[in-house]
mmCIF file with all atom_site columns, C-alpha atoms in Angstrom:
data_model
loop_
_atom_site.group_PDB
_atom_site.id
_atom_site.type_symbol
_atom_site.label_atom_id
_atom_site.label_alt_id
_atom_site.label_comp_id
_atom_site.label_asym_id
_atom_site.label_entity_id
_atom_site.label_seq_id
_atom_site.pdbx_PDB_ins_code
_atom_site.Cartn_x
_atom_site.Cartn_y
_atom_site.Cartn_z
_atom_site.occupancy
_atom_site.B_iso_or_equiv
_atom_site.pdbx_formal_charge
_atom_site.auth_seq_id
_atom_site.auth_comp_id
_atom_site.auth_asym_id
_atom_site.auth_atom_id
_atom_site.pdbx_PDB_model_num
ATOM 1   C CA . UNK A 1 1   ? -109.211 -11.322 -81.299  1.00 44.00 ? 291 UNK A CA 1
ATOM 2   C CA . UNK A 1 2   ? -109.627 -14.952 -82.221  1.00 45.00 ? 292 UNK A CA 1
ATOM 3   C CA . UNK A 1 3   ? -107.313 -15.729 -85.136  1.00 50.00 ? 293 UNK A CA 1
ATOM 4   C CA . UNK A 1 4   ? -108.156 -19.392 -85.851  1.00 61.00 ? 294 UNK A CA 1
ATOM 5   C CA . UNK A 1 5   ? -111.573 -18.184 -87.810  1.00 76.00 ? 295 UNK A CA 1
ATOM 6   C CA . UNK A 1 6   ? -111.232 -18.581 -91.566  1.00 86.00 ? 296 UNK A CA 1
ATOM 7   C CA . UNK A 1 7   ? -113.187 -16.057 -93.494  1.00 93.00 ? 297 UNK A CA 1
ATOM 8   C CA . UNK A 1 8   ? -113.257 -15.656 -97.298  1.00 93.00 ? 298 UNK A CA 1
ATOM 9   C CA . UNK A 1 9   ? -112.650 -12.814 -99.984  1.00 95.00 ? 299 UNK A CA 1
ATOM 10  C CA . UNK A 1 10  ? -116.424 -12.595 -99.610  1.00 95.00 ? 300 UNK A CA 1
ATOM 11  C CA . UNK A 1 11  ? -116.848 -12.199 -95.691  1.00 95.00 ? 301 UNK A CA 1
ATOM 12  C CA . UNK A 1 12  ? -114.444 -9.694  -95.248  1.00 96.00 ? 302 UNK A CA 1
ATOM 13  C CA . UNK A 1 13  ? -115.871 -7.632  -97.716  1.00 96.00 ? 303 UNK A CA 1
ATOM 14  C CA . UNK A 1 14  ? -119.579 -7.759  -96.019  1.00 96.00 ? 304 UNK A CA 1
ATOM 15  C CA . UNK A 1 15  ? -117.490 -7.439  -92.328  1.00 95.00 ? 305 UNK A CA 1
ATOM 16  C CA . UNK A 1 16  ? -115.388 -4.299  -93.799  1.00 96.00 ? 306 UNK A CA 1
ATOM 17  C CA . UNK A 1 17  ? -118.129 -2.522  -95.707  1.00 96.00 ? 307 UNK A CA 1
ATOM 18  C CA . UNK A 1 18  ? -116.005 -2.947  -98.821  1.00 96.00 ? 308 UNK A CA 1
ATOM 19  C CA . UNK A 1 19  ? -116.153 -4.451  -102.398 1.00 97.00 ? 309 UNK A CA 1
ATOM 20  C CA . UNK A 1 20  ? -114.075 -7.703  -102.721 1.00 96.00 ? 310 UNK A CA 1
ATOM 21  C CA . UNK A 1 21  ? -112.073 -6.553  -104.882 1.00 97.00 ? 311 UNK A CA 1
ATOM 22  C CA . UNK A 1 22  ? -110.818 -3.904  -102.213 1.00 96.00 ? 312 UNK A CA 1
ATOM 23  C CA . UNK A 1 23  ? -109.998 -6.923  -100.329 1.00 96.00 ? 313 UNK A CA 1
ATOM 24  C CA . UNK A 1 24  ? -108.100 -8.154  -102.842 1.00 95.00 ? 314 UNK A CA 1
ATOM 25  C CA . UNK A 1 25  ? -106.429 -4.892  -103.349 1.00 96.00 ? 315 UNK A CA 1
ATOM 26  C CA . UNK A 1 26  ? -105.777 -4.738  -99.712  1.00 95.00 ? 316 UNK A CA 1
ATOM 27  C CA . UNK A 1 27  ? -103.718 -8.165  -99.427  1.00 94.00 ? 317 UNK A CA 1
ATOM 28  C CA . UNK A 1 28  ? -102.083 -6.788  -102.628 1.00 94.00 ? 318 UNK A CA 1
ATOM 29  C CA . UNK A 1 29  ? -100.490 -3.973  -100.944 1.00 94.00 ? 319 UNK A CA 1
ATOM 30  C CA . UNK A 1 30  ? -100.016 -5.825  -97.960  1.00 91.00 ? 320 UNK A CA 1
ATOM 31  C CA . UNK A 1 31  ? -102.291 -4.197  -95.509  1.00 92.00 ? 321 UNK A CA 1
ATOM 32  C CA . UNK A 1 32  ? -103.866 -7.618  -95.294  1.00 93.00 ? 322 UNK A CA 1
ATOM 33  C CA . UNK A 1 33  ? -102.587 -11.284 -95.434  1.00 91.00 ? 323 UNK A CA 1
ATOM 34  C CA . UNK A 1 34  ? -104.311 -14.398 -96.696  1.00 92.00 ? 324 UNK A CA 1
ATOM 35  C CA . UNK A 1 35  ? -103.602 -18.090 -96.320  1.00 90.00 ? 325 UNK A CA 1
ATOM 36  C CA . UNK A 1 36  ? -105.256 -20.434 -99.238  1.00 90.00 ? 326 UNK A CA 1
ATOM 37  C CA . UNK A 1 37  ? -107.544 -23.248 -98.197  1.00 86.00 ? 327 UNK A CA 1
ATOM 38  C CA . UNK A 1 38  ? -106.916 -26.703 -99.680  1.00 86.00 ? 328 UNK A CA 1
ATOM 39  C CA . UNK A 1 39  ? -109.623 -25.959 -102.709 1.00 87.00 ? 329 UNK A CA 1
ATOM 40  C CA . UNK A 1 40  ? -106.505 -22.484 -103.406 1.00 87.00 ? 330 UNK A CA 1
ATOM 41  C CA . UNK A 1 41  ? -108.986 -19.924 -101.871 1.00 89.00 ? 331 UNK A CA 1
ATOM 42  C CA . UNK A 1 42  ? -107.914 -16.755 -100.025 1.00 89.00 ? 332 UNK A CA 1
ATOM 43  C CA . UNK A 1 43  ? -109.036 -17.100 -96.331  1.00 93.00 ? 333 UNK A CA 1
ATOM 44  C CA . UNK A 1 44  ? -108.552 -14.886 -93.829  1.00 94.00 ? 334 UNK A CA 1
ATOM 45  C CA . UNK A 1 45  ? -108.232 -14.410 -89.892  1.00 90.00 ? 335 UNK A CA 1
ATOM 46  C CA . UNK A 1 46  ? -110.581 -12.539 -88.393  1.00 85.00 ? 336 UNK A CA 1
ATOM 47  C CA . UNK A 1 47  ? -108.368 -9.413  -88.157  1.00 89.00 ? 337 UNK A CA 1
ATOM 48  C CA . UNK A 1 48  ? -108.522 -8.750  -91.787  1.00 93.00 ? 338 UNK A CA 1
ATOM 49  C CA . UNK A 1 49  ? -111.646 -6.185  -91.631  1.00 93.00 ? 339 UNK A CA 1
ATOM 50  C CA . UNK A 1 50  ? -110.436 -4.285  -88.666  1.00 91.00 ? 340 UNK A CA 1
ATOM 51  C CA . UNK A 1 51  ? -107.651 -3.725  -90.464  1.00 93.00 ? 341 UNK A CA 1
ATOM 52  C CA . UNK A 1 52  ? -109.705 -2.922  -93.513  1.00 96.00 ? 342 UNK A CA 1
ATOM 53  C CA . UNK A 1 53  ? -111.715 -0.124  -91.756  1.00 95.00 ? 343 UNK A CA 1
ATOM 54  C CA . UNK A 1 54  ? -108.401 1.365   -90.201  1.00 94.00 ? 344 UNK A CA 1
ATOM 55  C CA . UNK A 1 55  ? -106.612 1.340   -93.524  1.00 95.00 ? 345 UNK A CA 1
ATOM 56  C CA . UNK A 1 56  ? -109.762 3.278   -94.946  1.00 95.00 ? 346 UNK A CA 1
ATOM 57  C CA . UNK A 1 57  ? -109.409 5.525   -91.888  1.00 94.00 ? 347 UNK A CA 1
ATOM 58  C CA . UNK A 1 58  ? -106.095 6.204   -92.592  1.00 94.00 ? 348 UNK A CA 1
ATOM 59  C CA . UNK A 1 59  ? -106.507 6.904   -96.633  1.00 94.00 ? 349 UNK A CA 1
ATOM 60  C CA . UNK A 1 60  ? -109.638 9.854   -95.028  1.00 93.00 ? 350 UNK A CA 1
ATOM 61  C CA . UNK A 1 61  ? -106.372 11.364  -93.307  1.00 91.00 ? 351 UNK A CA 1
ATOM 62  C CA . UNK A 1 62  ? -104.053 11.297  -96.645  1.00 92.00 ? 352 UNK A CA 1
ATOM 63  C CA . UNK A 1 63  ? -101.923 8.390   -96.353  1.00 93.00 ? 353 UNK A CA 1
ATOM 64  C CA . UNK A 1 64  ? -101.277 6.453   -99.564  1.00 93.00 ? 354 UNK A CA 1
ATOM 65  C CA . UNK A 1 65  ? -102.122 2.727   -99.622  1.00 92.00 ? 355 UNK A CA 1
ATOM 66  C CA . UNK A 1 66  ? -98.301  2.208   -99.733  1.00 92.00 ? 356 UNK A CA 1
ATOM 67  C CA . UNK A 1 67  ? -97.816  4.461   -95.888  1.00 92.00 ? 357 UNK A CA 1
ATOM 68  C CA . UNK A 1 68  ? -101.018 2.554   -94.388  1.00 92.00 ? 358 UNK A CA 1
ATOM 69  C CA . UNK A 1 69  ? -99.159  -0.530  -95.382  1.00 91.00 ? 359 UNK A CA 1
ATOM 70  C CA . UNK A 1 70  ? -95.619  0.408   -93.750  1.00 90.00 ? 360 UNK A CA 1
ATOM 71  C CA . UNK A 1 71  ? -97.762  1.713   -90.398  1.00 88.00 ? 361 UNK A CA 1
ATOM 72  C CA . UNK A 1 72  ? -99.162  -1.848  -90.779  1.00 88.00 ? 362 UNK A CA 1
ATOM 73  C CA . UNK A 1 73  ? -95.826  -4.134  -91.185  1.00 86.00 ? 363 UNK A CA 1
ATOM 74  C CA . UNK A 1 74  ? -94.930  -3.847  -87.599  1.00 81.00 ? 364 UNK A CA 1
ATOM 75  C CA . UNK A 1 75  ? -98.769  -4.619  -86.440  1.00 83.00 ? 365 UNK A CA 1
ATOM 76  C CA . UNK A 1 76  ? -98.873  -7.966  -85.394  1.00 77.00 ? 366 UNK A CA 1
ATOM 77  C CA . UNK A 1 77  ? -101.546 -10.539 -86.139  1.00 73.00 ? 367 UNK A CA 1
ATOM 78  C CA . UNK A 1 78  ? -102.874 -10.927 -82.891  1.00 77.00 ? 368 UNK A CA 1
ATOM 79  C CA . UNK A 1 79  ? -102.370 -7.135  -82.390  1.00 80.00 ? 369 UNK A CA 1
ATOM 80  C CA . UNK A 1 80  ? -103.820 -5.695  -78.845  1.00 82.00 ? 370 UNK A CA 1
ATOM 81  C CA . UNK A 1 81  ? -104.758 -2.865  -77.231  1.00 87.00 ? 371 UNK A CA 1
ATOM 82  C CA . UNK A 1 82  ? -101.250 -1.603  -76.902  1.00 89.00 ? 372 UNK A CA 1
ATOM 83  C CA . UNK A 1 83  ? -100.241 -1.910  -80.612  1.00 87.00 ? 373 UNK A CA 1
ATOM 84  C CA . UNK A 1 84  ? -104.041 -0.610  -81.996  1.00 89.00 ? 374 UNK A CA 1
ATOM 85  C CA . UNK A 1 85  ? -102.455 2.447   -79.647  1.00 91.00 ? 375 UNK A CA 1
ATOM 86  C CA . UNK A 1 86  ? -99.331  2.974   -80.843  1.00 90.00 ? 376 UNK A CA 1
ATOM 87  C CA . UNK A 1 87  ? -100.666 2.897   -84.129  1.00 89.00 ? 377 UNK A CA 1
ATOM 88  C CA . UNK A 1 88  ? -103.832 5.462   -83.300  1.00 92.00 ? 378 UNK A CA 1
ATOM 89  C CA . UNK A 1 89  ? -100.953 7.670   -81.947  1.00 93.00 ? 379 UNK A CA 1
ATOM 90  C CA . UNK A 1 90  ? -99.324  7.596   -85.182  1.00 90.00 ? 380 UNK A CA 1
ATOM 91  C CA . UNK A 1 91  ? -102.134 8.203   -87.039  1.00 92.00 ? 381 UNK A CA 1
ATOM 92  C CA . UNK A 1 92  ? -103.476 10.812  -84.684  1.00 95.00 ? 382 UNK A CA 1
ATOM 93  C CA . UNK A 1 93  ? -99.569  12.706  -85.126  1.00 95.00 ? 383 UNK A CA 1
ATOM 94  C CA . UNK A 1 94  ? -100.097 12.344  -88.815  1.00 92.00 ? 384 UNK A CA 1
ATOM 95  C CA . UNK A 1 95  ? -103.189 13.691  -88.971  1.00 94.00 ? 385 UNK A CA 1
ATOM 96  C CA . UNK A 1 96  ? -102.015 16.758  -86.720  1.00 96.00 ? 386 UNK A CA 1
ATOM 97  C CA . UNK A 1 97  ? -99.338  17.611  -89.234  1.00 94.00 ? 387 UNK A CA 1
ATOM 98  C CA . UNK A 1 98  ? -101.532 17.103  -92.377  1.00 92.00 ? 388 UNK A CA 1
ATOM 99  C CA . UNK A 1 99  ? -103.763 19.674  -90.934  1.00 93.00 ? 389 UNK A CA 1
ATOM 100 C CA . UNK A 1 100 ? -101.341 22.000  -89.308  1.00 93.00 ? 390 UNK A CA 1
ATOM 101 C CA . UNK A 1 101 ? -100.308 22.370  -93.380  1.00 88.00 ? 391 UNK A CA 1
ATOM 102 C CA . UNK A 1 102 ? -103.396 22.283  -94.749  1.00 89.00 ? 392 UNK A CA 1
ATOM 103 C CA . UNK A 1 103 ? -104.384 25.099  -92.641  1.00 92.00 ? 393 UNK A CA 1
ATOM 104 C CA . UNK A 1 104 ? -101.113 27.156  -93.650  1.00 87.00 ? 394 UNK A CA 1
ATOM 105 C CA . UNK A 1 105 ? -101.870 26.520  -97.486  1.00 86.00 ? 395 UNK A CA 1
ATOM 106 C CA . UNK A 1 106 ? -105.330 27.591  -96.314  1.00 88.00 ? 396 UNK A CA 1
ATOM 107 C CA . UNK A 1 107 ? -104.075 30.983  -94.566  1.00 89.00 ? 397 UNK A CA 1
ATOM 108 C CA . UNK A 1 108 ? -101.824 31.821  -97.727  1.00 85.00 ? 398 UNK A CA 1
ATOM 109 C CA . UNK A 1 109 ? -104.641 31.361  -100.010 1.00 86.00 ? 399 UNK A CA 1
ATOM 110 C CA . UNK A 1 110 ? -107.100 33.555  -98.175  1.00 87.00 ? 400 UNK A CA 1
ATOM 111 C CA . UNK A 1 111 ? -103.867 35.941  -98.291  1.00 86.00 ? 401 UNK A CA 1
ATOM 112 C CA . UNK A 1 112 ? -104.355 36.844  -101.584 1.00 82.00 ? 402 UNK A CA 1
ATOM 113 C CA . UNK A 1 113 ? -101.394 36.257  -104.628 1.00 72.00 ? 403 UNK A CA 1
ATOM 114 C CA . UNK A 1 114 ? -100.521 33.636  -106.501 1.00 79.00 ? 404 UNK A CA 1
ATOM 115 C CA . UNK A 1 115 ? -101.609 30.692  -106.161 1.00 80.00 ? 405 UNK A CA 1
ATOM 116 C CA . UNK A 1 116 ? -98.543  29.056  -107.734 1.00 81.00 ? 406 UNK A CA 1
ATOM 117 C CA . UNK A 1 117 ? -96.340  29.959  -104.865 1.00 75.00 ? 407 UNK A CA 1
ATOM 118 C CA . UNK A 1 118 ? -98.319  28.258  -102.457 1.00 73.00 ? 408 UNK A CA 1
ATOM 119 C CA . UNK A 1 119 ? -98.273  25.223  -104.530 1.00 74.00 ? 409 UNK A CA 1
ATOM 120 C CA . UNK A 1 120 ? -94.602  25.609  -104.534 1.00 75.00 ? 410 UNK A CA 1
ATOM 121 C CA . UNK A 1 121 ? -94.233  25.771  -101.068 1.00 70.00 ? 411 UNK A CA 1
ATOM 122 C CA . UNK A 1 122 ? -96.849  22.316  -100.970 1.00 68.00 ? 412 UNK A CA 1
ATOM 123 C CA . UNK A 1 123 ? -93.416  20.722  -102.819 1.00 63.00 ? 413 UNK A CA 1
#
């Protein structure tokens, strides 16, 4: 990726498939980062909608906005093919456990009793 490109609240948005104000929300939490121009706009590098579309991956799978940014921190801004792998494998293991319990809850629910104790068992 070419990181010298400076796109706006705006352009990320149409690039991401996002509101601005997810943007916004986005660099809040960190999952993005922004510079400011010399008239104080946010601008960003041309990374910023990729990672958009991975953190909205991510949130299908469970993670909070607060996990997707930790995964995130050690990403680096001219992240390649390597990195965007260790951090599918990590999303691929999370997913794996998510549904390995998901389908346990499932199995206990079709099980008949109450539904309380599966719920306790969630924690």
């Amino acid at each position: 990726m070419t990181h010298a490109i400076a796109l706006t609240v705006g352009d990320v948005a149409r690039a991401a498939g996002v509101a601005p104000s997810a943007v916004r929300f986005y660099e809040k939490h960190g999952v993005i980062t922004a510079t400011r121009d010399g008239g104080g706009r946010r601008v960003f590098d041309d990374s910023a909608s990729c990672r958009i579309k991975v953190a909205k991956l991510a949130q299908r799978v469970g993670l909070t906005v607060r996990e997707i940014a930790e995964l995130f921190a050690d990403l680096s801004p001219s992240a390649g093919t390597q990195e965007w792998g260790r951090m599918a494998a990590a999303l691929v293991d999370e997913s794996e456990r998510r549904l390995a319990d998901l389908r346990t809850s499932l199995a206990e629910m079709q099980a008949g009793g109450p539904l309380c104790g599966v719920v306790d068992r969630l924690g």
